[in-house]
Coordinates of C-alpha atoms and ligand atoms in Angstrom, one line a residue:
X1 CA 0.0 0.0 0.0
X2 CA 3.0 2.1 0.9
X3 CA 4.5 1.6 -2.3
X4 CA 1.1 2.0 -4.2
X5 CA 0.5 6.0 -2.4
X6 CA 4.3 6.6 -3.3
X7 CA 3.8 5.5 -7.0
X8 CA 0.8 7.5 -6.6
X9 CA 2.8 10.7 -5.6
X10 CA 5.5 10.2 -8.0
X11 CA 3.1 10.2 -11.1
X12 CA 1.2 13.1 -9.4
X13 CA 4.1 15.5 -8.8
X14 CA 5.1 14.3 -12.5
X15 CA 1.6 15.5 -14.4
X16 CA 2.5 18.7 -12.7
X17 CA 5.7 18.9 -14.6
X18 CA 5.6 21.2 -18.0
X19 CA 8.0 21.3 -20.7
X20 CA 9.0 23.5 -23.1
X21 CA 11.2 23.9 -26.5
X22 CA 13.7 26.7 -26.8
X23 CA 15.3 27.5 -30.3
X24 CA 18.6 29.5 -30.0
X25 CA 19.0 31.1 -34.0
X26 CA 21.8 33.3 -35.0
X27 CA 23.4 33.7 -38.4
X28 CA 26.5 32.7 -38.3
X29 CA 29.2 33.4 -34.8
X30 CA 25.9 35.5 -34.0
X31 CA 27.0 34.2 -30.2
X32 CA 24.2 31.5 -30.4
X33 CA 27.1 28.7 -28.8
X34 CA 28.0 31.6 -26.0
X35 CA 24.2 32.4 -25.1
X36 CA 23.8 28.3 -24.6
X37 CA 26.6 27.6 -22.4
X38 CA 26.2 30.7 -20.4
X39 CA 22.2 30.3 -19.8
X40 CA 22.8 26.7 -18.7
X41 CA 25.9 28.3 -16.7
X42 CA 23.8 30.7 -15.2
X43 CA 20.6 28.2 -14.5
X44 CA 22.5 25.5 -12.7
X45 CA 24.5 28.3 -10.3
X46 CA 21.3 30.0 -9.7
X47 CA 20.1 28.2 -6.3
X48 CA 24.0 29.0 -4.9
X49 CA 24.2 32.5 -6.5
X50 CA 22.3 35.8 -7.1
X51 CA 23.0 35.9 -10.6
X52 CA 20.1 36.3 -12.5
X53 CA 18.1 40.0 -10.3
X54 CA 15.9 40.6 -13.4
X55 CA 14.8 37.4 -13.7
X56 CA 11.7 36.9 -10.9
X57 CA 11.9 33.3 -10.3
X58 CA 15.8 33.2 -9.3
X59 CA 15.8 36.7 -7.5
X60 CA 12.6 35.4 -5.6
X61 CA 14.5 32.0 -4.5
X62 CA 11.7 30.2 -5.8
X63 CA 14.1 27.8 -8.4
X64 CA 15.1 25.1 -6.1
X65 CA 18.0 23.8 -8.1
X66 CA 18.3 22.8 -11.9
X67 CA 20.6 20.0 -13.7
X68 CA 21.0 18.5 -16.7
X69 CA 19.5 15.2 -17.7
X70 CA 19.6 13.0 -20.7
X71 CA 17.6 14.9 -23.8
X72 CA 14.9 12.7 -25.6
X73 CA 15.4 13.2 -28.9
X74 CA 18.5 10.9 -29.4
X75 CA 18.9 11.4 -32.9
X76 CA 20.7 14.6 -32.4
X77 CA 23.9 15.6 -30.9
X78 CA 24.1 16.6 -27.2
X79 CA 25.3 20.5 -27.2
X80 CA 28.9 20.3 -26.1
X81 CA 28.7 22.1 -22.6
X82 CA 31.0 20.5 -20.8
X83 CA 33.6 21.6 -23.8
X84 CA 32.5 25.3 -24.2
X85 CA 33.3 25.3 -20.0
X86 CA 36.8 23.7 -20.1
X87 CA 37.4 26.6 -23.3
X88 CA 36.2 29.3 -21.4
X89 CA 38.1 27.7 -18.0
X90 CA 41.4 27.2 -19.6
X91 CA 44.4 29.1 -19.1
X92 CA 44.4 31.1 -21.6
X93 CA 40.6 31.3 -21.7
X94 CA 39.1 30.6 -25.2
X95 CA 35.9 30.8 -26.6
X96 CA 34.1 27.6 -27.5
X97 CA 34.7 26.2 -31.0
X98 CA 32.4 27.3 -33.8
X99 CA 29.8 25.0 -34.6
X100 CA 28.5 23.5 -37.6
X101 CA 24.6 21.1 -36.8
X102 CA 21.9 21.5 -34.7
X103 CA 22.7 20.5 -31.1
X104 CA 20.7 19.6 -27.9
X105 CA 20.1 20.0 -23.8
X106 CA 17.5 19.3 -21.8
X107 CA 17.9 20.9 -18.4
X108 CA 15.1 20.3 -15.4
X109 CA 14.6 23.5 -13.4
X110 CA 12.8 22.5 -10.1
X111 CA 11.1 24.8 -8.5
X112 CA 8.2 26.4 -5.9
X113 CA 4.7 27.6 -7.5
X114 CA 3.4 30.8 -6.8
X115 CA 0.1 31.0 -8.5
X116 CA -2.6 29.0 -10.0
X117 CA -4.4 26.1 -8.6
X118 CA -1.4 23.9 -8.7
X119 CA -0.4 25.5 -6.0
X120 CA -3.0 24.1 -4.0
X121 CA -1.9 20.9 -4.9
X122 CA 1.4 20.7 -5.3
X123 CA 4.1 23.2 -4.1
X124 CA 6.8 21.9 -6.3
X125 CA 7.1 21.4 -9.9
X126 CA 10.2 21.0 -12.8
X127 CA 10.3 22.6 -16.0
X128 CA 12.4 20.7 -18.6
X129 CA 13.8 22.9 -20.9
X130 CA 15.0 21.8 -24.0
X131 CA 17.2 23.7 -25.7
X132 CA 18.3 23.7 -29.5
X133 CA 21.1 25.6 -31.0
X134 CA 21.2 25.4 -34.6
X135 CA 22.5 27.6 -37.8
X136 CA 20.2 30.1 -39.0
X137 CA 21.1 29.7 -42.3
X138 CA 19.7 27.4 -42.9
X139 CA 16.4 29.3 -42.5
X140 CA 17.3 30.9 -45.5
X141 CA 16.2 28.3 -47.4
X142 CA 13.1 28.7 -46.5
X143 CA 12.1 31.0 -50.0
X144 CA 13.4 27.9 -51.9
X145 CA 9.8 26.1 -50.8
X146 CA 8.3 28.5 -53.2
X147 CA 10.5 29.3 -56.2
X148 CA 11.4 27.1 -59.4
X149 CA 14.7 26.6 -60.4
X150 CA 14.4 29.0 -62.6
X151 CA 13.4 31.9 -60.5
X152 CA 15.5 30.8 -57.7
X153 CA 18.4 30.8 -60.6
X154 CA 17.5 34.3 -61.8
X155 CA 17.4 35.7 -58.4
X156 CA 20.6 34.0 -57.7
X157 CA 22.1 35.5 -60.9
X158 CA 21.2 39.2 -60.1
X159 CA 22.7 38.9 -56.7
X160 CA 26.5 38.5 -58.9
X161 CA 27.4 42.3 -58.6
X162 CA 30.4 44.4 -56.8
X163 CA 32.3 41.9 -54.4
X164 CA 30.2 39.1 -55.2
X165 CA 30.9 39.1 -58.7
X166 CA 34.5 38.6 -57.9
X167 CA 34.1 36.0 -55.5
X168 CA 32.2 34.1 -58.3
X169 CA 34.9 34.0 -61.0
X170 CA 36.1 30.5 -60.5
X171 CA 32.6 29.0 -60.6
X172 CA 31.6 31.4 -63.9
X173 CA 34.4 30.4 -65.5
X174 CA 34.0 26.5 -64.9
X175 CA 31.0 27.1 -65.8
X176 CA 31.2 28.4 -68.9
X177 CA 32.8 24.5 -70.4
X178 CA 29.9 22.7 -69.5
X179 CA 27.3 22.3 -71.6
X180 CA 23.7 21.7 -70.1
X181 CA 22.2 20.5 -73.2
X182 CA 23.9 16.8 -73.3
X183 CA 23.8 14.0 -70.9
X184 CA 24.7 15.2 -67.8
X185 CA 28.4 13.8 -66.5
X186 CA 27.9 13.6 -62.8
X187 CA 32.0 14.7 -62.1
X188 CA 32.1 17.9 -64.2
X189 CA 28.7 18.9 -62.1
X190 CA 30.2 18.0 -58.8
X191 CA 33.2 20.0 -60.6
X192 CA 31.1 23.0 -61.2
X193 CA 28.9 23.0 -57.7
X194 CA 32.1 22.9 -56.1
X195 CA 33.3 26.2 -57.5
X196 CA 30.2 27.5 -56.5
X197 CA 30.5 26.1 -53.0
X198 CA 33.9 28.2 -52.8
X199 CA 31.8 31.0 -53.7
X200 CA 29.4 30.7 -51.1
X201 CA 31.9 30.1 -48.7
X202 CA 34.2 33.3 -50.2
X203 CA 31.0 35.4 -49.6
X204 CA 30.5 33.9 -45.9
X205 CA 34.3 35.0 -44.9
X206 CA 34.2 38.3 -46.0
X207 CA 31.1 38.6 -43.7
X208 CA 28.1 38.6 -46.2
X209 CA 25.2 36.5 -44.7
X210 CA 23.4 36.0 -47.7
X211 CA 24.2 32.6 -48.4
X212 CA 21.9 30.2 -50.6
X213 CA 21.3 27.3 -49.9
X214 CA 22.0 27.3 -46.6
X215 CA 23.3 23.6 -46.8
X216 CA 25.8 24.8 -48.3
X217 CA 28.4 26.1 -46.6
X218 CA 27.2 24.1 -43.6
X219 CA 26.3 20.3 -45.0
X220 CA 26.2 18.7 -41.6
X221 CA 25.2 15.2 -42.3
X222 CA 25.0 15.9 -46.1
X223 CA 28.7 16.5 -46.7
X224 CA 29.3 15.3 -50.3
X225 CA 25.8 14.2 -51.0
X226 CA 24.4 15.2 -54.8
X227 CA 21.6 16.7 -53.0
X228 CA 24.3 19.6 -52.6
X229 CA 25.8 19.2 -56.0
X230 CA 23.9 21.7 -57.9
X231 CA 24.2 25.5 -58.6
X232 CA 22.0 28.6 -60.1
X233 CA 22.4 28.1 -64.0
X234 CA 21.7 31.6 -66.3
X235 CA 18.3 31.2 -68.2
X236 CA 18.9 34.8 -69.9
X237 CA 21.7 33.4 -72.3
X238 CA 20.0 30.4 -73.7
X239 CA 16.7 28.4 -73.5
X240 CA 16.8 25.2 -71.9
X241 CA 13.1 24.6 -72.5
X242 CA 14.3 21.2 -74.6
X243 CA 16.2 19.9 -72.1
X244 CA 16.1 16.2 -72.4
X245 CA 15.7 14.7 -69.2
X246 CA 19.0 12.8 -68.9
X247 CA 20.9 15.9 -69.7
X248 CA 23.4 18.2 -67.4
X249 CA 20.5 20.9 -66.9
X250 CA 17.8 18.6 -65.9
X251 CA 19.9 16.8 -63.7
X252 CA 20.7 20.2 -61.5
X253 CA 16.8 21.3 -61.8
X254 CA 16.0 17.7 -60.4
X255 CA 18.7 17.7 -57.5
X256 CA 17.4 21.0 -56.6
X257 CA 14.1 19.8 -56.1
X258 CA 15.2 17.1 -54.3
X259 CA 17.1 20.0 -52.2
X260 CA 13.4 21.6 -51.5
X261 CA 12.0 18.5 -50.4
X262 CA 14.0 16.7 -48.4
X263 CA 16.4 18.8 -46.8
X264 CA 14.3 22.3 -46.3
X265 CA 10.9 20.9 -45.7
X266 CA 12.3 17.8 -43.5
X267 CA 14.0 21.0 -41.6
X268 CA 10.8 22.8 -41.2
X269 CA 8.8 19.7 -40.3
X270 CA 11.4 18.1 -38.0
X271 CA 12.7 20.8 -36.3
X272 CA 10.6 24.3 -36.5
X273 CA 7.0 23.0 -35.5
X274 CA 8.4 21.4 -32.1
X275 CA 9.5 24.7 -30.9
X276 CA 7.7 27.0 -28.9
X277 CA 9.9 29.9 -28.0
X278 CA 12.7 31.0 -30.1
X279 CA 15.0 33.3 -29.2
X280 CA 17.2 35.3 -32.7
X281 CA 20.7 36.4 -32.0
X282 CA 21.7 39.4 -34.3
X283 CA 25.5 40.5 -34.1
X284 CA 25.0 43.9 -35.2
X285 CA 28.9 45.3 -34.6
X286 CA 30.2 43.5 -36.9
X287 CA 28.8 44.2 -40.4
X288 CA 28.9 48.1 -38.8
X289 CA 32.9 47.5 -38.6
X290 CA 32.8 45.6 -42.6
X291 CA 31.1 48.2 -44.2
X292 CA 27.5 48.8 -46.0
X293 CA 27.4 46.1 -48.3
X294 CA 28.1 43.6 -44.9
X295 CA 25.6 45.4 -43.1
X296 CA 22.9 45.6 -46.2
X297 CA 23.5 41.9 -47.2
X298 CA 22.4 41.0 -42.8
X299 CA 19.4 43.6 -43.5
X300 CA 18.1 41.3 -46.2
X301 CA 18.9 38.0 -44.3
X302 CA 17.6 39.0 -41.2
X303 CA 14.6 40.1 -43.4
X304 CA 14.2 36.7 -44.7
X305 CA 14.7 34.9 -41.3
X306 CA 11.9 36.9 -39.7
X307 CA 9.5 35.9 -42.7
X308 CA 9.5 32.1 -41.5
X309 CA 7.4 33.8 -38.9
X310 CA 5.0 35.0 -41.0
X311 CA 2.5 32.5 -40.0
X312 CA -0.5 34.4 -42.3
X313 CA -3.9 32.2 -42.1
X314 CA -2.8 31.4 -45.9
X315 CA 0.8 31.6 -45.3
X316 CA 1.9 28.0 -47.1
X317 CA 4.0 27.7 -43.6
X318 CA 0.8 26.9 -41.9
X319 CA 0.0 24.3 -44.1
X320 CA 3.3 22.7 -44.5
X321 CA 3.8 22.2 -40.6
X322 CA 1.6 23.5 -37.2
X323 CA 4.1 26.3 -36.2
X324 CA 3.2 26.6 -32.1
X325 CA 6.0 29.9 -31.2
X326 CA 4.3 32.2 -28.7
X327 CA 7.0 34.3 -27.9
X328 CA 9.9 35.5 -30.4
X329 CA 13.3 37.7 -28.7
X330 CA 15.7 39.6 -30.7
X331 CA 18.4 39.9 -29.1
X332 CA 21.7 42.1 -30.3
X333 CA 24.3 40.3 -29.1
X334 CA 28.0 40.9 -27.5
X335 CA 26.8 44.3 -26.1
X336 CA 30.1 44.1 -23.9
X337 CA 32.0 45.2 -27.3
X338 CA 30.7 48.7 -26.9
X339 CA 30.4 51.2 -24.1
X340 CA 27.1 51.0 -22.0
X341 CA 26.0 54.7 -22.9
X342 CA 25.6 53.2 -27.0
X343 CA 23.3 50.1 -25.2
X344 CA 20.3 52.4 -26.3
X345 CA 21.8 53.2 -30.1
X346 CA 22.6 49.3 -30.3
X347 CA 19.0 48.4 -29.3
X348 CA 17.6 51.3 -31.2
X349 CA 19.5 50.0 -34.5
X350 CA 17.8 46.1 -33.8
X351 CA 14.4 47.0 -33.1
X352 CA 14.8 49.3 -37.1
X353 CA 16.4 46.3 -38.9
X354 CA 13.6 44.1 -37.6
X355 CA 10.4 46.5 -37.2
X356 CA 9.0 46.3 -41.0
X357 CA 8.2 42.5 -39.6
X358 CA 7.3 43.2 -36.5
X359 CA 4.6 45.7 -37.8
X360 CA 3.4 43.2 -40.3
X361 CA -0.3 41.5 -39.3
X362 CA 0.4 38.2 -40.0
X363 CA 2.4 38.2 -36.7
X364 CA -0.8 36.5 -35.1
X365 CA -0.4 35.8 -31.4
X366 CA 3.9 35.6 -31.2
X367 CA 5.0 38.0 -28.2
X368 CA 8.2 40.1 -29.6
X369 CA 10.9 41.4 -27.8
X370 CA 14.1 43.3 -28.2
X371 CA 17.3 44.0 -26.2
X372 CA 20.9 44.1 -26.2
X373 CA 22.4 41.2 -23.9
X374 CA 26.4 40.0 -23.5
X375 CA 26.3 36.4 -23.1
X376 CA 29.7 36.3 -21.3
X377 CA 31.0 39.6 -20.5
X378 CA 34.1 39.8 -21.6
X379 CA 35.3 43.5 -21.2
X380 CA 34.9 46.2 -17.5
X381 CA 33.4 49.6 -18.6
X382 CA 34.9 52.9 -17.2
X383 CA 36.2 55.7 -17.9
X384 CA 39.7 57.5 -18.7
X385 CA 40.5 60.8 -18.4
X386 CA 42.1 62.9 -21.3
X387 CA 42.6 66.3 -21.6
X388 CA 40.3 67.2 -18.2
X389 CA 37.4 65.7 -20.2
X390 CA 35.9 62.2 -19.1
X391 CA 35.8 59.4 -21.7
X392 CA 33.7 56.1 -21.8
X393 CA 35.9 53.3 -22.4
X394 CA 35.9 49.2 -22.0
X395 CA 38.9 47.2 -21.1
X396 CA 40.2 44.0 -22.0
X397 CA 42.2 41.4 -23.0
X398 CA 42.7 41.1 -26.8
X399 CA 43.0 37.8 -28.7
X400 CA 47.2 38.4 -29.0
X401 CA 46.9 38.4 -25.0
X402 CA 47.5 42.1 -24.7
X403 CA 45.5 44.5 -22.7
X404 CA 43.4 47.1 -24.3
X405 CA 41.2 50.1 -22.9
X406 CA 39.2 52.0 -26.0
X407 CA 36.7 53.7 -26.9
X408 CA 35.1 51.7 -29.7
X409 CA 33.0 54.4 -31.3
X410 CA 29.4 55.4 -31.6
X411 CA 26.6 53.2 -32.5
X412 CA 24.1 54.6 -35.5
X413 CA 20.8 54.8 -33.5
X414 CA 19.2 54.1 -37.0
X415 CA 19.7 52.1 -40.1
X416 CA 23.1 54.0 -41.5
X417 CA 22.3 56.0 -45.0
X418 CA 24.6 56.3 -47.8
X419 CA 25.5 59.3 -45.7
X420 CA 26.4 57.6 -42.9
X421 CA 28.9 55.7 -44.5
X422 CA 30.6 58.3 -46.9
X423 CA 31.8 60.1 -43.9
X424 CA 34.0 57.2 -42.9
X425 CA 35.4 57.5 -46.9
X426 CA 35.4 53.4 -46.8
X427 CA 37.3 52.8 -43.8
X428 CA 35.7 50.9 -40.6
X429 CA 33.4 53.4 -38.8
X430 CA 34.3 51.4 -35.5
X431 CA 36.7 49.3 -33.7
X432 CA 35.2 46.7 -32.2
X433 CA 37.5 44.5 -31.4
X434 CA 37.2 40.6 -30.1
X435 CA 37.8 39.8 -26.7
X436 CA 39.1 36.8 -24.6
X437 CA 36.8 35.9 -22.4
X438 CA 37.9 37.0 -18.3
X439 CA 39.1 34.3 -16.1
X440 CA 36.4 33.3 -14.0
X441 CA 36.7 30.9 -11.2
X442 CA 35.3 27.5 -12.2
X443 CA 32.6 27.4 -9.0
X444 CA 31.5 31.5 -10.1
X445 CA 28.7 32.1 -12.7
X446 CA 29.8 33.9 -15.8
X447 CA 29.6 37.0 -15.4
X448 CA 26.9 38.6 -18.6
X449 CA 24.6 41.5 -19.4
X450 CA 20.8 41.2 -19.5
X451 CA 21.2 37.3 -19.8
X452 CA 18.8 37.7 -17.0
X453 CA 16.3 39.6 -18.9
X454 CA 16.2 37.4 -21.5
X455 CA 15.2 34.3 -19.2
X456 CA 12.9 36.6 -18.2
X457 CA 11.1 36.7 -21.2
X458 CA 11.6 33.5 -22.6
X459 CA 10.3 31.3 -19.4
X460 CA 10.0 33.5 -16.2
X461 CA 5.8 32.9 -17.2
X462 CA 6.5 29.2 -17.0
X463 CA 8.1 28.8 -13.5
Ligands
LIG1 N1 32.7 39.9 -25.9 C1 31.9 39.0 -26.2 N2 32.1 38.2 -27.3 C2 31.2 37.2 -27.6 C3 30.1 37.0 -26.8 N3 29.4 36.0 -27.3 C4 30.1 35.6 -28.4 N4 31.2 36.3 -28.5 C5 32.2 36.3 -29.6 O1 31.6 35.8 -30.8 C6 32.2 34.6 -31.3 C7 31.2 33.7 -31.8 O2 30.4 33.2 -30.7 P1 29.7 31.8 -30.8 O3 28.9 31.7 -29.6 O4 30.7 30.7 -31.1 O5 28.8 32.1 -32.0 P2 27.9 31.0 -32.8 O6 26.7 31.8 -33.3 O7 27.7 29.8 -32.0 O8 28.9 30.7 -34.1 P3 28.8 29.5 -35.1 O9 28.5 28.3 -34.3 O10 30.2 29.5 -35.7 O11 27.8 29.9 -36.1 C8 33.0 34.0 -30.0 O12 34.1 33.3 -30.4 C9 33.4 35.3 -29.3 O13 34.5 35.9 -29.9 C10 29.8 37.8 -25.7 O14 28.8 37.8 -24.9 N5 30.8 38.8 -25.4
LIG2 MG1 28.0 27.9 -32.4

């Protein structure tokens, strides 16, 4: 009978339990591997440490104690915690490698109800998290879904202007000895889609985030598969409407549909209607340091990431998959980079890149938020004196293990004109350098701005 009640309790106190999917999106070394490490950081020294004052449920003790236990989904890798720590722990302190597939933790956060008629019942209750860090690019691909090869290729072809058109040379060139028209040789395509791989990947170094398909330049699984051996071909210069089917052209408009199919809708169905928070990490410092076409190319793929939350009653989204996201954060990452007077321009310059989406109707029911957050602060703010005048600066240690105290510049408050960047006569407006990350004791929290906010927002409702 004893053992009955306790079984009894045990399944009780479990049906109290909720759960709840987080997806952490950044383009690329947006900070999406920093925010992970440090909110799990954060969540599991909260019951020993006050570290977390903005967010309700750890400043008013109520979260007993959290852990990490094994996730459910075993078909994806476990996010590499225990790695990022021993990087950002070691002497010298690093920052944890860049990462290249979707990744997972589960962490259950135990703690005391407040409100609601659970309280009544049960005084305790855990909230597994589940937490999913995976590239935003490949969100990008979600236009793909609705555009033949043939658009998709004449949009890719217009793109091939200034810096990109350089980049591309290689892959034009190959390009230009293949002929579509006859049987398509597998090796001379895999020839060509390499070329235009290198091109992808050209663009991605020199900090341009419109990258398409997003597969591309981070394969994952699909590393050398012909699903990723294809490339935009350039209808204005010849019809291929008599393309036989076995030749060269129909082979790359058939491996493209294939793309569509089963790597950006499996996405969208695997991944994107489990979640049901999802937090967007936007670096916004660094296209501001590359120049306007770096910070024009994130405009239109931060554009195109915030229409896969278009979720329009007719939006072919809905249909494809049950999207459940109530709440949505922007947040501008690496705020420690800057001065904390330019917090406001930094948040300012977000909530423009992302507010013709925001304002848009279709954004039925999804809570949005903005702010400016340093995962892991890496830099002390202050001031110097020069010339009896008082200037703002940040200190820090820079990646060559030297010391630096500067004032990185001022942050646009609004999407910078033609104007704006003239008056820098092409040279970087800023210096915003990278930091090491500050030696921390292993036992201590990492120290971070807003981190606490952002919990805040993202599950303070649920504990
Ligand atoms: N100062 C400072 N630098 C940060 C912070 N977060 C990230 N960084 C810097 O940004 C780089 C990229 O951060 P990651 O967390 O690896 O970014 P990511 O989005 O996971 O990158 P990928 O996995 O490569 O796409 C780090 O190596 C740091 O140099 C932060 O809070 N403060
Ligand atoms: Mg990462």
């Amino acid at each position: 009978m004893k053992k009955l009640n306790q079984e009894m309790n045990d399944l009780f106190h479990r049906s109290m339990d909720s759960h709840l999917r987080l997806a952490v999106t950044g383009l690329s070394r947006a900070g999406k591997t920093a925010f992970i490490t440090s909110l799990v950081n954060q969540l599991l020294h909260t019951s020993t440490h006050d570290n977390l004052p903005l967010f309700a449920a750890a400043r008013d003790k109520r979260i007993i104690g959290a852990r990490r236990v094994p996730q459910d989904n075993l078909m994806v890798p476990r996010f590499a915690y225990d790695e990022a720590m021993d990087s950002l722990n070691g002497s010298p302190t690093a920052w944890p490698e860049p990462t290249r597939d979707v990744s997972e933790i589960r962490l259950a956060i135990k703690f005391k109800r407040t409100k609601g008629a659970r309280r009544l019942i049960s005084k305790e209750s855990t909230l597994y998290l589940d937490i999913v860090d995976y590239p935003g690019e490949w969100l990008l691909d979600l236009p793909l879904l609705s555009l033949s090869f043939e658009e998709w290729s004449a949009k890719q072809i217009e793109l091939l202007k200034g810096d990109r058109k350089q980049y591309a040379q290689d892959w034009l060139q190959e390009n230009e000895s293949v002929d579509l028209m006859v049987e398509g040789n597998e090796k001379l395509l895999a020839n060509v889609s390499a070329r235009f791989t290198d091109y992808l990947h050209r663009c991605k170094e020199a900090g341009l985030h419109w990258v398409q398909p997003g597969r591309f330049v981070l394969p994952g699984e699909l590393e050398g598969a012909p699903v990723l051996q294809f490339y935009p071909v350039d209808h204005s210069k010849q019809t291929y409407e008599n393309a036989d089917k076995h030749s060269g052209y129909s082979l790359l408009k058939q491996r493209y549909e294939e793309y569509k199919k089963n790597v950006v809708k499996a996405f969208y169905k695997q991944h994107f209607s489990t979640f049901d928070r999802q937090i967007i990490l936007v670096d916004c410092l660094q296209p501001l340091n590359v120049g306007p076409e770096a910070f024009n190319d994130m405009k239109m793929a931060i554009d195109q990431l915030m229409d896969s939350f278009k979720y329009g009653k007719s939006n072919f989204l809905r249909r494809l998959f049950s999207p459940k996201i109530d709440r949505l954060l922007f947040a501008a990452t690496k705020v420690d980079h800057v001065t904390p007077e330019q917090h406001t321009n930094l948040l300012s310059l977000l909530q423009q890149m992302v507010h013709p989406a925001w304002q848009h109707t279709s954004f039925e029911g999804i809570e949005m938020q903005c702010m400016g957050i340093a995962s892991i602060k890496a830099t002390d703010a202050g001031f110097v004196n020069s010339q009896d005048k008082s200037i703002p600066a940040i200190q820090g240690i820079k990646l060559d293990g030297n010391e630096l105290t500067i004032y990185p510049g001022e942050v646009p408050r609004k999407l910078p004109q033609r104007e704006f960047w003239e008056a820098f006569d092409g040279k970087p407006a800023f210096e915003f350098h990278s930091f090491l990350p500050k030696p921390n004791p292993s036992d201590e929290p990492c120290a971070h701005i807003r981190l606490d906010k952002a919990l805040e927002f993202l599950i303070g409702d649920k504990v």
